[in-house]
mmCIF file of C-alpha atoms in Angstrom:
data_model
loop_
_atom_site.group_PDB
_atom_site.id
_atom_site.type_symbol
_atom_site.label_atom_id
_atom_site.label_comp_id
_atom_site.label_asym_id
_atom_site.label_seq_id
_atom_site.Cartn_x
_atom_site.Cartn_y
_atom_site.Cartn_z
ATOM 1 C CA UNK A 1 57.722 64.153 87.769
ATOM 2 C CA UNK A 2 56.885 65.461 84.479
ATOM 3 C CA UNK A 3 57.308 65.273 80.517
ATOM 4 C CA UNK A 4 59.373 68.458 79.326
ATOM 5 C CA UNK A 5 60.235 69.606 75.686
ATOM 6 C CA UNK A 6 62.157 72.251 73.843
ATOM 7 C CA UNK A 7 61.305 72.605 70.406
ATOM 8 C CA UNK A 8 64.057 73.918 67.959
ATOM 9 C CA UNK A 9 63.949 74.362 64.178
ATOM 10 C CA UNK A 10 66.521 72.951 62.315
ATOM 11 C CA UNK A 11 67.206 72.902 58.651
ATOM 12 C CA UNK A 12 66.427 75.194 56.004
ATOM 13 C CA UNK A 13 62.864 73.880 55.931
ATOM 14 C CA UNK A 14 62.509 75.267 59.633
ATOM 15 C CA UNK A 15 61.750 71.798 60.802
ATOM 16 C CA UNK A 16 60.538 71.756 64.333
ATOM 17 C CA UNK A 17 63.075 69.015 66.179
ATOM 18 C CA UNK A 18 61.850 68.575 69.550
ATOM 19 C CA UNK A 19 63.802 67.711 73.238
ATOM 20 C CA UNK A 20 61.947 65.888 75.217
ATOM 21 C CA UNK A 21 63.221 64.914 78.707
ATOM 22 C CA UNK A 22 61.942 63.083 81.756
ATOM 23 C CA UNK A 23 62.181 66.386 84.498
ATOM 24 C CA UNK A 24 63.036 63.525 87.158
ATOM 25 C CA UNK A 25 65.839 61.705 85.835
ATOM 26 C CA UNK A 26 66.913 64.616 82.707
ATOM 27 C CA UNK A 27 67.317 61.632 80.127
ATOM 28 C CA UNK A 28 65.920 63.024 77.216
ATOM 29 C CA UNK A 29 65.306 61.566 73.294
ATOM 30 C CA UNK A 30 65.748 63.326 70.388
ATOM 31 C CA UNK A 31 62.348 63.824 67.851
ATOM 32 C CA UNK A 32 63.425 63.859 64.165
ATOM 33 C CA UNK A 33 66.740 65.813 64.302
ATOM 34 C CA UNK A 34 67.186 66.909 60.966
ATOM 35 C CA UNK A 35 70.353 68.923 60.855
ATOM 36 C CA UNK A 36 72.232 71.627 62.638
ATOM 37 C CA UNK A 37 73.633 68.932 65.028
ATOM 38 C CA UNK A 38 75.895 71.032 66.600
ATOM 39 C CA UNK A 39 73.062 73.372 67.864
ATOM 40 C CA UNK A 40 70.746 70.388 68.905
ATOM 41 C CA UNK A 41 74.027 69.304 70.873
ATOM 42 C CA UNK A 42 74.080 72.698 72.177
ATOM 43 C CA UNK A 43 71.005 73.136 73.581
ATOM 44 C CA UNK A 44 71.406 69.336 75.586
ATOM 45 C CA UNK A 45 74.319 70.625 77.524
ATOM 46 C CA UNK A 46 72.874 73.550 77.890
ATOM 47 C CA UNK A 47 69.423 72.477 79.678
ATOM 48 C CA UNK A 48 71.450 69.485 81.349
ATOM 49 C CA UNK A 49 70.382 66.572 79.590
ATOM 50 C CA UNK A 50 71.550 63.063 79.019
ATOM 51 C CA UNK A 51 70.565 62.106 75.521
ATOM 52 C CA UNK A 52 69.497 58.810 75.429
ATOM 53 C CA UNK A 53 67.887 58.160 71.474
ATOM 54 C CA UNK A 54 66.809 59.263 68.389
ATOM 55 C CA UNK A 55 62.707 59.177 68.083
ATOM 56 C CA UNK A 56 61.711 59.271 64.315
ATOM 57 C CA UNK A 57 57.865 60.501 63.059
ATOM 58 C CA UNK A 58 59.231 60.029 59.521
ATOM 59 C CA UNK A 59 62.213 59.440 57.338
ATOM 60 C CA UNK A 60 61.621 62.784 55.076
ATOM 61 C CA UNK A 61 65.604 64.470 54.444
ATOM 62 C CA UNK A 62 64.545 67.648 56.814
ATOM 63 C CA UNK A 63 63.065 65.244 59.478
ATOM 64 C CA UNK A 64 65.838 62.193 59.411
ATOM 65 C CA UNK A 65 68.693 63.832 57.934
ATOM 66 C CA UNK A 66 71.122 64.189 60.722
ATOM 67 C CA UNK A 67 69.977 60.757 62.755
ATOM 68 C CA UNK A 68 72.664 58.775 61.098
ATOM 69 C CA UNK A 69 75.717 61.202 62.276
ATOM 70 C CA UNK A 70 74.376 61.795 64.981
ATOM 71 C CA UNK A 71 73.342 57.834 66.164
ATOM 72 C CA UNK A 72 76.788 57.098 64.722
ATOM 73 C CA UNK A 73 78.743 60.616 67.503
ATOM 74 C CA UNK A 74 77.019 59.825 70.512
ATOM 75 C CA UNK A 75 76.294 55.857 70.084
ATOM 76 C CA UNK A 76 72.329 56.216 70.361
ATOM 77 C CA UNK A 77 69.423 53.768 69.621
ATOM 78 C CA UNK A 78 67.269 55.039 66.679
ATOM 79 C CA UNK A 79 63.594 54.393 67.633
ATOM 80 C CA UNK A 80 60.863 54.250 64.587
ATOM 81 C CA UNK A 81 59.864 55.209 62.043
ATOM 82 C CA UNK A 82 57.234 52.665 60.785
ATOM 83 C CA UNK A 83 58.528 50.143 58.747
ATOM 84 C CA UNK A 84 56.312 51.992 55.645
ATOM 85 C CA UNK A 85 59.033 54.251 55.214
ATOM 86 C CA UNK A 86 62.139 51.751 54.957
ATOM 87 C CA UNK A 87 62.312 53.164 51.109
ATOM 88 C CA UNK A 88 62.440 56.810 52.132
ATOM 89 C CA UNK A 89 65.682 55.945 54.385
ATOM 90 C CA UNK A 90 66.894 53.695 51.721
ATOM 91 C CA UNK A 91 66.611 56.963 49.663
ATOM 92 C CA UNK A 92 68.388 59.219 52.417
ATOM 93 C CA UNK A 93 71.558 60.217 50.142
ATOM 94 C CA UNK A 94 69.463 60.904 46.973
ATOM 95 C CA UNK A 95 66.924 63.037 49.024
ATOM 96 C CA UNK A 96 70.165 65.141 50.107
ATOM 97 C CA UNK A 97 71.145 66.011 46.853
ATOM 98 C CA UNK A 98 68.204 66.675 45.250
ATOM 99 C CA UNK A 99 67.138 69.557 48.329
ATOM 100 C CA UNK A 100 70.754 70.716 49.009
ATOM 101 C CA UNK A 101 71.534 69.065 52.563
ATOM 102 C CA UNK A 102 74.553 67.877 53.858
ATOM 103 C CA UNK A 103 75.182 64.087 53.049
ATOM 104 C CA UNK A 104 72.765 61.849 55.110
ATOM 105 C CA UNK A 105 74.631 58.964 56.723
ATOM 106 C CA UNK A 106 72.372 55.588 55.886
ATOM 107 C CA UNK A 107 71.048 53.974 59.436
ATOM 108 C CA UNK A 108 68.801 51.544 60.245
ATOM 109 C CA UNK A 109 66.539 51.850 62.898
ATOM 110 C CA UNK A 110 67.384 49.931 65.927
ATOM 111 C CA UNK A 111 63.298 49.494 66.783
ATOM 112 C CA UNK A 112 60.657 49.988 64.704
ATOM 113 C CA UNK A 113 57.446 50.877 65.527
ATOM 114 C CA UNK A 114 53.778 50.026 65.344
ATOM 115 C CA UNK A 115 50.384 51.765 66.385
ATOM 116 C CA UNK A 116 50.142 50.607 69.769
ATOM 117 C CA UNK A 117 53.690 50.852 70.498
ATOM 118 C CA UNK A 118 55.298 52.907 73.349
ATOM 119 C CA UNK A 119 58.417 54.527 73.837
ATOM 120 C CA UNK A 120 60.101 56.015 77.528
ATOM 121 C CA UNK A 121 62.721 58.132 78.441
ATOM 122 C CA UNK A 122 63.098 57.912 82.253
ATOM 123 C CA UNK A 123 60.123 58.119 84.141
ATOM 124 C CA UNK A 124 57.814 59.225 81.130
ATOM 125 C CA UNK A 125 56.132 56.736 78.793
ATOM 126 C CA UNK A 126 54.703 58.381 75.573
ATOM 127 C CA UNK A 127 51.932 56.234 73.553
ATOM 128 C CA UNK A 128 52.910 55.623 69.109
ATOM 129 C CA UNK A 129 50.054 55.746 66.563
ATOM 130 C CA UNK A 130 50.709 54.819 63.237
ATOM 131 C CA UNK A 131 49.750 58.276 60.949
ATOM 132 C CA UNK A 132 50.219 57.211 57.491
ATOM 133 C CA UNK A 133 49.434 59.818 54.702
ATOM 134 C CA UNK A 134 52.300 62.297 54.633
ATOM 135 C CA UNK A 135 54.395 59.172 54.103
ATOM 136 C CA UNK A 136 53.329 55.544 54.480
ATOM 137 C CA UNK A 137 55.365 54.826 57.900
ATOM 138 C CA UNK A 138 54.752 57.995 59.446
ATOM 139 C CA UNK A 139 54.035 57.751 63.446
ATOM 140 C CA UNK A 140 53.067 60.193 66.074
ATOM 141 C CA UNK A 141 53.843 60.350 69.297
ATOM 142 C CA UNK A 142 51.743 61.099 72.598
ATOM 143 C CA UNK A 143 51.866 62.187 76.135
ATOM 144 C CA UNK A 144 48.989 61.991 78.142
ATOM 145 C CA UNK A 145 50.361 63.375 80.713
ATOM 146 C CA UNK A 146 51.035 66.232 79.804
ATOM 147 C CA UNK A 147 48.635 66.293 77.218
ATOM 148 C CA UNK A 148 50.822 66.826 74.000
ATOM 149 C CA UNK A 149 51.401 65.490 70.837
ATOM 150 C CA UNK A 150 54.495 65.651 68.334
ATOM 151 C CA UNK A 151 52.812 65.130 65.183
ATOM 152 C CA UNK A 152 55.244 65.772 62.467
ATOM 153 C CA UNK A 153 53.893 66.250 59.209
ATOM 154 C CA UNK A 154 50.653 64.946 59.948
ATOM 155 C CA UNK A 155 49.100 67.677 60.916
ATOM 156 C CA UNK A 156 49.716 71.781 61.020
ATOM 157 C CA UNK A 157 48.533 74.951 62.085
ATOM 158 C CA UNK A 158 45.425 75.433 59.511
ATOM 159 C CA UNK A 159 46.864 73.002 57.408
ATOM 160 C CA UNK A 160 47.733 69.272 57.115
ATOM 161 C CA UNK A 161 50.742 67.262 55.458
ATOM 162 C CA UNK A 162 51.249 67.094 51.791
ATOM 163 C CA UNK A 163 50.609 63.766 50.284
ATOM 164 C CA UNK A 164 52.275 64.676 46.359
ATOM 165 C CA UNK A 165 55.405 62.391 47.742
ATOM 166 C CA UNK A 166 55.830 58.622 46.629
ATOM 167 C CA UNK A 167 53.757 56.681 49.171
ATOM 168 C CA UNK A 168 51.576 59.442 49.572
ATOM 169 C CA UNK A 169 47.869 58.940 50.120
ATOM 170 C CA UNK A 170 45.479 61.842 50.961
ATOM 171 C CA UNK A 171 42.541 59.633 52.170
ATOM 172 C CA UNK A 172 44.630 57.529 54.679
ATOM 173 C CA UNK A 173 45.935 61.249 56.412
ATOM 174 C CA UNK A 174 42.683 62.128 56.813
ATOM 175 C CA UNK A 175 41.751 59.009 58.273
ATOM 176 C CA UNK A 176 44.582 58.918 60.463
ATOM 177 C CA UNK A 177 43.771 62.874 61.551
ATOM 178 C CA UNK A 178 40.129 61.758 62.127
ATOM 179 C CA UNK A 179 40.983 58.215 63.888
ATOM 180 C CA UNK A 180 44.256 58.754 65.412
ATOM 181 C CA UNK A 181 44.189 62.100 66.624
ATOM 182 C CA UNK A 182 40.921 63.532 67.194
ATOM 183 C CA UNK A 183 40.488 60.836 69.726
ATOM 184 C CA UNK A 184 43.190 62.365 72.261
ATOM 185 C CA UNK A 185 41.267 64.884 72.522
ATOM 186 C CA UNK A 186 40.743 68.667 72.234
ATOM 187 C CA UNK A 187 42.615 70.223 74.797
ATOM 188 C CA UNK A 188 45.667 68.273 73.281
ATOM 189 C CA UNK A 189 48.001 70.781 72.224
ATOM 190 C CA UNK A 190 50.456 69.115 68.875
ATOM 191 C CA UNK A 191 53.918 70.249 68.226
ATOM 192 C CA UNK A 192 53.683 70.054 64.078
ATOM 193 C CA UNK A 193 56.787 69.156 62.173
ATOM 194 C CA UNK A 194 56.686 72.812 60.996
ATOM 195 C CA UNK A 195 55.008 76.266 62.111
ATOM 196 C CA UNK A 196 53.772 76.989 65.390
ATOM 197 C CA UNK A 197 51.889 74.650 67.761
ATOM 198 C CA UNK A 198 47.930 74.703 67.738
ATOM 199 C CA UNK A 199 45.009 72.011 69.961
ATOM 200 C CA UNK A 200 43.306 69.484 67.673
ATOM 201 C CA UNK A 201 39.825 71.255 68.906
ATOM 202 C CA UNK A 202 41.163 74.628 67.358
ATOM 203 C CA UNK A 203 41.243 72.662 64.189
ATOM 204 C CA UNK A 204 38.660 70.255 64.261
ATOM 205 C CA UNK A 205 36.670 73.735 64.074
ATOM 206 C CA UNK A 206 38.284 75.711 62.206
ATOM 207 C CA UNK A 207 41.323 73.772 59.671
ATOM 208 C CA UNK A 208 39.448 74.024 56.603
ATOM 209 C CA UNK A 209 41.386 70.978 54.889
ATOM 210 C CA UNK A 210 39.803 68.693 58.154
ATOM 211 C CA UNK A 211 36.993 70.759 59.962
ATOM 212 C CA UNK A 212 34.123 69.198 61.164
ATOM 213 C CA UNK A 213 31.137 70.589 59.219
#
């Protein structure tokens, strides 16, 4: 039995929505599917899964923006974000408009989440950290298993999360990159919410916005 994932970018924004499914039992969750439901839909029938919920790092338009519509089609439980970002879903509509997306359906989460937290999907238990920075609920969520991490906008390739948005705070993301992350260790490969996937060693020595000196 193992953790799987497809990763597929959604969006003009090229937001990195991720499958993740339980190989044992092919019930699989959702992370952050932004738009372009029809091709997220698409690619679960096509790999044989059984979606099962919605998995939220953050409530940013590209990340949440198709999570009501979708909840709402295929009757699934919406799983975090953090409570910290209850004004950035309250704000769901206006954040369509002002980047050009389709009209967000409001939601409310059926769970929220908290560091410590786990969520499952069949067999497979991942572990939740609270990441605030990017936004102020922002989580992240990790397999040990398999030795991944979907990170969101926490973290990138060379780069880390902007913190100009309301609720912003550059000093807690690098605390939560340095206390949160780091610790799983540097073989850990993270899916970013954008751009390709990198190992938190690869940037511990070499992302210049968070390398170790």
């Amino acid at each position: 039995m193992t953790l799987r994932y497809q990763t597929i970018p959604v969006t003009a924004f090229a937001q990195n929505c991720s499958l993740v499914w339980c190989d044992a039992t092919m019930d699989a969750a959702v992370i952050d599917p932004g738009g372009d439901l029809p091709r997220l839909k698409q690619a679960v029938q096509a790999l044989g899964l059984t979606l099962k919920a919605i998995w939220l790092t953050h409530a940013h338009i590209d990340h949440a923006g198709g999570t009501g519509q979708l909840a709402q089609e295929l009757q699934l439980p919406i799983i975090g974000p953090h409570p910290g970002d209850q004004f950035w879903i309250d704000g769901l509509a206006q954040q369509s408009q002002m980047f050009g997306f389709p009209p967000a359906l409001p939601f409310t989460p059926t769970r929220w989440l908290a560091d410590g937290d786990t969520v499952s999907i069949g067999h497979e238990t991942l572990n939740v950290r609270h990441c605030p920075g990017h936004t102020p609920g922002h989580v992240v969520f990790h397999s040990p298993s398999i030795q991944r991490a979907f990170v969101g906008d926490v973290l990138f390739a060379g780069s880390i999360g902007r913190t100009d948005f309301p609720g912003g705070n550059h000093d807690d993301l690098i605390a939560s990159i340095q206390q949160r992350l780091w610790p799983m260790g540097d073989d850990t490969v993270f899916i970013p919410g954008h751009g390709p996937e990198s190992n938190f060693g690869r940037e511990r020595r070499s992302n210049p916005y968070v390398r170790e000196v």
